[in-house]
Amino acid sequence: SQTIHQWPATLVQPVGSPLSLECTVEGTSNPNLYWYRQAAGRGLQLLFYSVGIGQISSEVPQNLSASRPQDRQFILSSKKLLLSDSGFYLCAWSPPGARYGYTFGSGTRLTVV
Amino acid sequence: QKEVEQDPGPLSVPEGAIVSLNCTYSNSAFQYFMWYRQYSRKGPELLMYTYSSGNKEDGRFTAQVDKSSKYISLFIRDSQPSDSATYLCARNAGGTSYGKLTFGQGTILTVHP
């Protein structure tokens, strides 16, 4: 069966510090991978998606970047965090060409102080 | 206008009540619609998906799509305290964007004993 791992679960970082969140998927190959952010009381905002190694599409211009160095690894990064980067970050995967549904990771709650 | 609109609530009902959760969408091209359930501090989990118009039933849950009015609904029968969560509707962008979902902002539901 497929599983998705996301870590860390909670992170408190000072303004201006770098960020690296990692997500890995097991039990499948060539998944579509996604990073979403969920602000308090708001829906999910798609940040990045990837259909293959090294292929990253950005949905929202921002202080963040994403990379996919391996087929089942997706990394969200920032060189210098802003207060506005605080939120709940969710990684998700779907089979290639899937028309419905993702499977989400457990999320990382990031607080920038 | 947002592509998917959802009343954030909060919605509070007594145990055993029938719950109706609703979303509207703006693009007639959308074909796949989903409902996710998200417990506090957890990633969303897929509850149900529907294709085009009509109803789909799964136990106590029924998903309904009315394409003529661009309305999607989730009904929960015999609601339980364990149903207390945030419910998110989502649509698939279709075309070359299969797998990219757009979410409503979520409705917070509390079922009290």
mmCIF file of C-alpha atoms in Angstrom:
data_model
loop_
_atom_site.group_PDB
_atom_site.id
_atom_site.type_symbol
_atom_site.label_atom_id
_atom_site.label_comp_id
_atom_site.label_asym_id
_atom_site.label_seq_id
_atom_site.Cartn_x
_atom_site.Cartn_y
_atom_site.Cartn_z
ATOM 1 C CA SER A 1 0.000 0.000 0.000
ATOM 2 C CA GLN A 2 1.036 3.573 -0.546
ATOM 3 C CA THR A 3 2.063 5.829 2.301
ATOM 4 C CA ILE A 4 3.117 9.446 2.483
ATOM 5 C CA HIS A 5 5.466 10.814 5.091
ATOM 6 C CA GLN A 6 5.892 14.454 5.953
ATOM 7 C CA TRP A 7 8.124 15.992 8.573
ATOM 8 C CA PRO A 8 8.567 17.715 10.879
ATOM 9 C CA ALA A 9 5.091 17.923 12.396
ATOM 10 C CA THR A 10 5.735 21.254 14.103
ATOM 11 C CA LEU A 11 8.329 23.911 13.469
ATOM 12 C CA VAL A 12 9.025 27.308 15.019
ATOM 13 C CA GLN A 13 11.497 29.410 13.071
ATOM 14 C CA PRO A 14 12.717 32.998 13.409
ATOM 15 C CA VAL A 15 12.132 35.533 10.661
ATOM 16 C CA GLY A 16 14.949 35.445 8.120
ATOM 17 C CA SER A 17 15.916 31.845 8.784
ATOM 18 C CA PRO A 18 15.910 29.163 6.060
ATOM 19 C CA LEU A 19 13.287 26.449 5.726
ATOM 20 C CA SER A 20 13.325 22.896 4.458
ATOM 21 C CA LEU A 21 10.272 20.641 4.656
ATOM 22 C CA GLU A 22 10.467 17.147 3.264
ATOM 23 C CA CYS A 23 7.864 14.771 1.927
ATOM 24 C CA THR A 24 8.328 11.216 0.691
ATOM 25 C CA VAL A 25 5.932 8.719 -0.813
ATOM 26 C CA GLU A 26 6.254 4.948 -0.615
ATOM 27 C CA GLY A 27 4.619 2.158 -2.553
ATOM 28 C CA THR A 28 4.150 3.911 -5.878
ATOM 29 C CA SER A 29 6.218 5.268 -8.721
ATOM 30 C CA ASN A 30 6.056 8.474 -10.749
ATOM 31 C CA PRO A 31 3.428 10.092 -8.518
ATOM 32 C CA ASN A 32 2.166 13.618 -8.993
ATOM 33 C CA LEU A 33 3.293 15.565 -5.925
ATOM 34 C CA TYR A 34 1.826 18.716 -4.438
ATOM 35 C CA TRP A 35 2.540 21.292 -1.743
ATOM 36 C CA TYR A 36 -0.417 23.137 -0.247
ATOM 37 C CA ARG A 37 -0.606 25.786 2.450
ATOM 38 C CA GLN A 38 -3.577 26.237 4.735
ATOM 39 C CA ALA A 39 -3.867 29.501 6.644
ATOM 40 C CA ALA A 40 -5.972 29.559 9.801
ATOM 41 C CA GLY A 41 -9.685 29.471 8.968
ATOM 42 C CA ARG A 42 -9.036 29.291 5.262
ATOM 43 C CA GLY A 43 -8.978 26.692 2.551
ATOM 44 C CA LEU A 44 -6.025 25.010 0.931
ATOM 45 C CA GLN A 45 -3.890 27.038 -1.426
ATOM 46 C CA LEU A 46 -1.865 25.113 -4.017
ATOM 47 C CA LEU A 47 1.758 26.259 -3.933
ATOM 48 C CA PHE A 48 3.636 23.843 -6.176
ATOM 49 C CA TYR A 49 3.034 20.665 -8.093
ATOM 50 C CA SER A 50 5.330 18.242 -9.852
ATOM 51 C CA VAL A 51 4.669 15.544 -12.433
ATOM 52 C CA GLY A 52 8.237 14.209 -12.490
ATOM 53 C CA ILE A 53 11.810 14.551 -11.258
ATOM 54 C CA GLY A 54 13.032 18.112 -11.673
ATOM 55 C CA GLN A 55 9.644 19.279 -13.015
ATOM 56 C CA ILE A 56 8.151 21.927 -10.754
ATOM 57 C CA SER A 57 5.219 24.210 -11.473
ATOM 58 C CA SER A 58 4.553 27.186 -9.239
ATOM 59 C CA GLU A 59 1.008 28.349 -8.678
ATOM 60 C CA VAL A 60 1.631 31.377 -6.505
ATOM 61 C CA PRO A 61 4.621 33.769 -6.623
ATOM 62 C CA GLN A 62 6.075 33.862 -3.136
ATOM 63 C CA ASN A 63 9.019 33.462 -0.871
ATOM 64 C CA LEU A 64 9.091 29.695 -1.285
ATOM 65 C CA SER A 65 10.548 27.209 -3.744
ATOM 66 C CA ALA A 66 10.166 23.485 -4.307
ATOM 67 C CA SER A 67 12.398 20.742 -5.628
ATOM 68 C CA ARG A 68 11.981 17.101 -6.571
ATOM 69 C CA PRO A 69 15.434 15.501 -6.475
ATOM 70 C CA GLN A 70 14.070 11.943 -6.543
ATOM 71 C CA ASP A 71 10.930 10.350 -7.929
ATOM 72 C CA ARG A 72 9.188 10.092 -4.573
ATOM 73 C CA GLN A 73 10.732 13.019 -2.709
ATOM 74 C CA PHE A 74 9.384 16.548 -2.670
ATOM 75 C CA ILE A 75 11.024 19.385 -0.755
ATOM 76 C CA LEU A 76 9.686 22.813 0.127
ATOM 77 C CA SER A 77 12.292 25.472 0.867
ATOM 78 C CA SER A 78 12.836 29.086 1.672
ATOM 79 C CA LYS A 79 16.050 31.055 1.957
ATOM 80 C CA LYS A 80 14.596 33.661 4.338
ATOM 81 C CA LEU A 81 11.290 33.149 6.113
ATOM 82 C CA LEU A 82 8.751 35.923 6.512
ATOM 83 C CA LEU A 83 6.080 36.214 9.190
ATOM 84 C CA SER A 84 3.495 35.682 6.460
ATOM 85 C CA ASP A 85 4.952 32.228 5.739
ATOM 86 C CA SER A 86 3.346 30.891 8.917
ATOM 87 C CA GLY A 87 0.714 28.275 8.264
ATOM 88 C CA PHE A 88 -0.078 24.599 7.930
ATOM 89 C CA TYR A 89 1.843 23.016 5.061
ATOM 90 C CA LEU A 90 0.517 19.875 3.465
ATOM 91 C CA CYS A 91 2.174 17.547 1.008
ATOM 92 C CA ALA A 92 -0.006 15.316 -1.158
ATOM 93 C CA TRP A 93 0.332 12.781 -3.936
ATOM 94 C CA SER A 94 -1.864 11.354 -6.663
ATOM 95 C CA PRO A 95 -1.345 8.726 -9.362
ATOM 96 C CA PRO A 96 -0.316 10.159 -12.740
ATOM 97 C CA GLY A 97 -3.354 11.466 -14.595
ATOM 98 C CA ALA A 98 -5.638 10.961 -11.618
ATOM 99 C CA ARG A 99 -8.957 12.689 -12.039
ATOM 100 C CA TYR A 100 -10.003 12.683 -8.434
ATOM 101 C CA GLY A 101 -8.535 12.737 -5.009
ATOM 102 C CA TYR A 102 -5.185 13.187 -3.485
ATOM 103 C CA THR A 103 -3.738 11.514 -0.449
ATOM 104 C CA PHE A 104 -2.421 14.064 2.003
ATOM 105 C CA GLY A 105 0.381 13.844 4.495
ATOM 106 C CA SER A 106 -0.133 14.716 8.136
ATOM 107 C CA GLY A 107 1.101 18.284 7.663
ATOM 108 C CA THR A 108 3.693 20.612 9.160
ATOM 109 C CA ARG A 109 2.574 23.478 11.334
ATOM 110 C CA LEU A 110 5.065 26.300 10.758
ATOM 111 C CA THR A 111 5.181 29.326 13.011
ATOM 112 C CA VAL A 112 7.531 32.122 12.040
ATOM 113 C CA VAL A 113 8.392 34.356 14.991
ATOM 114 C CA GLN B 1 -15.385 35.282 -7.824
ATOM 115 C CA LYS B 2 -13.687 32.222 -6.331
ATOM 116 C CA GLU B 3 -13.924 29.046 -8.376
ATOM 117 C CA VAL B 4 -15.323 27.128 -5.398
ATOM 118 C CA GLU B 5 -17.315 28.886 -2.687
ATOM 119 C CA GLN B 6 -18.116 27.268 0.643
ATOM 120 C CA ASP B 7 -19.846 28.641 3.706
ATOM 121 C CA PRO B 8 -17.267 28.392 6.514
ATOM 122 C CA GLY B 9 -19.910 28.023 9.231
ATOM 123 C CA PRO B 10 -19.326 27.093 11.975
ATOM 124 C CA LEU B 11 -22.187 24.632 12.026
ATOM 125 C CA SER B 12 -23.285 23.040 15.288
ATOM 126 C CA VAL B 13 -25.848 20.230 15.398
ATOM 127 C CA PRO B 14 -27.071 17.692 17.965
ATOM 128 C CA GLU B 15 -26.104 14.060 17.664
ATOM 129 C CA GLY B 16 -28.405 12.190 15.290
ATOM 130 C CA ALA B 17 -29.208 15.228 13.147
ATOM 131 C CA ILE B 18 -28.998 15.294 9.364
ATOM 132 C CA VAL B 19 -26.219 17.612 8.252
ATOM 133 C CA SER B 20 -26.185 19.415 4.915
ATOM 134 C CA LEU B 21 -22.930 20.923 3.682
ATOM 135 C CA ASN B 22 -22.865 22.902 0.469
ATOM 136 C CA CYS B 23 -20.560 24.439 -2.107
ATOM 137 C CA THR B 24 -21.048 26.360 -5.308
ATOM 138 C CA TYR B 25 -18.689 26.482 -8.249
ATOM 139 C CA SER B 26 -18.308 28.835 -11.157
ATOM 140 C CA ASN B 27 -16.769 26.860 -14.037
ATOM 141 C CA SER B 28 -19.117 24.536 -15.888
ATOM 142 C CA ALA B 29 -16.184 22.539 -17.256
ATOM 143 C CA PHE B 30 -15.494 20.893 -13.914
ATOM 144 C CA GLN B 31 -16.332 17.209 -13.957
ATOM 145 C CA TYR B 32 -15.035 15.695 -10.740
ATOM 146 C CA PHE B 33 -16.023 16.884 -7.316
ATOM 147 C CA MET B 34 -14.725 15.691 -3.996
ATOM 148 C CA TRP B 35 -15.393 16.000 -0.298
ATOM 149 C CA TYR B 36 -12.579 15.844 2.209
ATOM 150 C CA ARG B 37 -12.778 15.621 5.985
ATOM 151 C CA GLN B 38 -10.070 17.235 8.098
ATOM 152 C CA TYR B 39 -9.708 16.693 11.815
ATOM 153 C CA SER B 40 -7.942 19.337 13.842
ATOM 154 C CA ARG B 41 -4.202 19.484 13.155
ATOM 155 C CA LYS B 42 -4.406 16.619 10.652
ATOM 156 C CA GLY B 43 -4.199 16.340 6.887
ATOM 157 C CA PRO B 44 -7.470 16.104 4.926
ATOM 158 C CA GLU B 45 -8.768 12.658 4.028
ATOM 159 C CA LEU B 46 -10.899 11.883 0.999
ATOM 160 C CA LEU B 47 -14.477 11.042 1.924
ATOM 161 C CA MET B 48 -16.219 10.818 -1.418
ATOM 162 C CA TYR B 49 -15.950 11.866 -5.018
ATOM 163 C CA THR B 50 -18.612 12.267 -7.663
ATOM 164 C CA TYR B 51 -18.475 12.612 -11.403
ATOM 165 C CA SER B 52 -20.814 14.923 -13.273
ATOM 166 C CA SER B 53 -24.358 15.096 -11.896
ATOM 167 C CA GLY B 54 -26.288 12.876 -9.559
ATOM 168 C CA ASN B 55 -25.978 11.278 -6.167
ATOM 169 C CA LYS B 56 -23.466 8.929 -4.620
ATOM 170 C CA GLU B 57 -24.039 7.205 -1.325
ATOM 171 C CA ASP B 58 -21.555 5.638 1.085
ATOM 172 C CA GLY B 59 -22.974 4.574 4.421
ATOM 173 C CA ARG B 60 -24.204 7.644 6.262
ATOM 174 C CA PHE B 61 -22.777 9.988 3.639
ATOM 175 C CA THR B 62 -24.379 11.137 0.391
ATOM 176 C CA ALA B 63 -22.687 13.405 -2.134
ATOM 177 C CA GLN B 64 -24.831 15.244 -4.635
ATOM 178 C CA VAL B 65 -23.963 17.343 -7.689
ATOM 179 C CA ASP B 66 -26.447 19.620 -9.441
ATOM 180 C CA LYS B 67 -24.708 20.884 -12.564
ATOM 181 C CA SER B 68 -27.629 23.038 -13.650
ATOM 182 C CA SER B 69 -27.276 25.178 -10.534
ATOM 183 C CA LYS B 70 -23.524 24.523 -10.044
ATOM 184 C CA TYR B 71 -24.167 23.248 -6.569
ATOM 185 C CA ILE B 72 -22.502 20.372 -4.717
ATOM 186 C CA SER B 73 -23.693 18.984 -1.406
ATOM 187 C CA LEU B 74 -22.700 16.491 1.243
ATOM 188 C CA PHE B 75 -25.363 15.023 3.508
ATOM 189 C CA ILE B 76 -24.520 13.231 6.728
ATOM 190 C CA ARG B 77 -27.268 11.130 8.276
ATOM 191 C CA ASP B 78 -27.407 10.185 11.938
ATOM 192 C CA SER B 79 -24.497 12.498 12.684
ATOM 193 C CA GLN B 80 -22.073 11.449 15.402
ATOM 194 C CA PRO B 81 -19.673 13.436 17.613
ATOM 195 C CA SER B 82 -16.857 11.730 15.680
ATOM 196 C CA ASP B 83 -18.094 13.572 12.570
ATOM 197 C CA SER B 84 -16.931 16.852 14.154
ATOM 198 C CA ALA B 85 -14.331 18.156 11.726
ATOM 199 C CA THR B 86 -13.779 20.600 8.909
ATOM 200 C CA TYR B 87 -15.324 19.499 5.605
ATOM 201 C CA LEU B 88 -13.725 20.697 2.395
ATOM 202 C CA CYS B 89 -15.226 20.502 -1.058
ATOM 203 C CA ALA B 90 -12.934 20.380 -4.069
ATOM 204 C CA ARG B 91 -13.105 20.252 -7.826
ATOM 205 C CA ASN B 92 -10.756 18.912 -10.450
ATOM 206 C CA ALA B 93 -9.566 21.444 -12.997
ATOM 207 C CA GLY B 94 -9.840 18.959 -15.848
ATOM 208 C CA GLY B 95 -8.155 19.227 -19.231
ATOM 209 C CA THR B 96 -4.395 19.154 -18.930
ATOM 210 C CA SER B 97 -4.642 19.874 -15.224
ATOM 211 C CA TYR B 98 -5.939 16.521 -14.098
ATOM 212 C CA GLY B 99 -4.954 16.016 -10.509
ATOM 213 C CA LYS B 100 -4.855 19.709 -9.650
ATOM 214 C CA LEU B 101 -7.611 20.371 -7.179
ATOM 215 C CA THR B 102 -9.154 23.658 -6.091
ATOM 216 C CA PHE B 103 -10.665 23.655 -2.608
ATOM 217 C CA GLY B 104 -13.401 25.586 -0.902
ATOM 218 C CA GLN B 105 -12.431 27.212 2.373
ATOM 219 C CA GLY B 106 -14.037 24.483 4.458
ATOM 220 C CA THR B 107 -17.030 24.258 6.800
ATOM 221 C CA ILE B 108 -16.379 23.633 10.492
ATOM 222 C CA LEU B 109 -18.886 21.113 11.843
ATOM 223 C CA THR B 110 -19.474 20.291 15.504
ATOM 224 C CA VAL B 111 -21.810 17.459 16.497
ATOM 225 C CA HIS B 112 -22.596 17.662 20.202
ATOM 226 C CA PRO B 113 -23.833 14.693 22.251
#
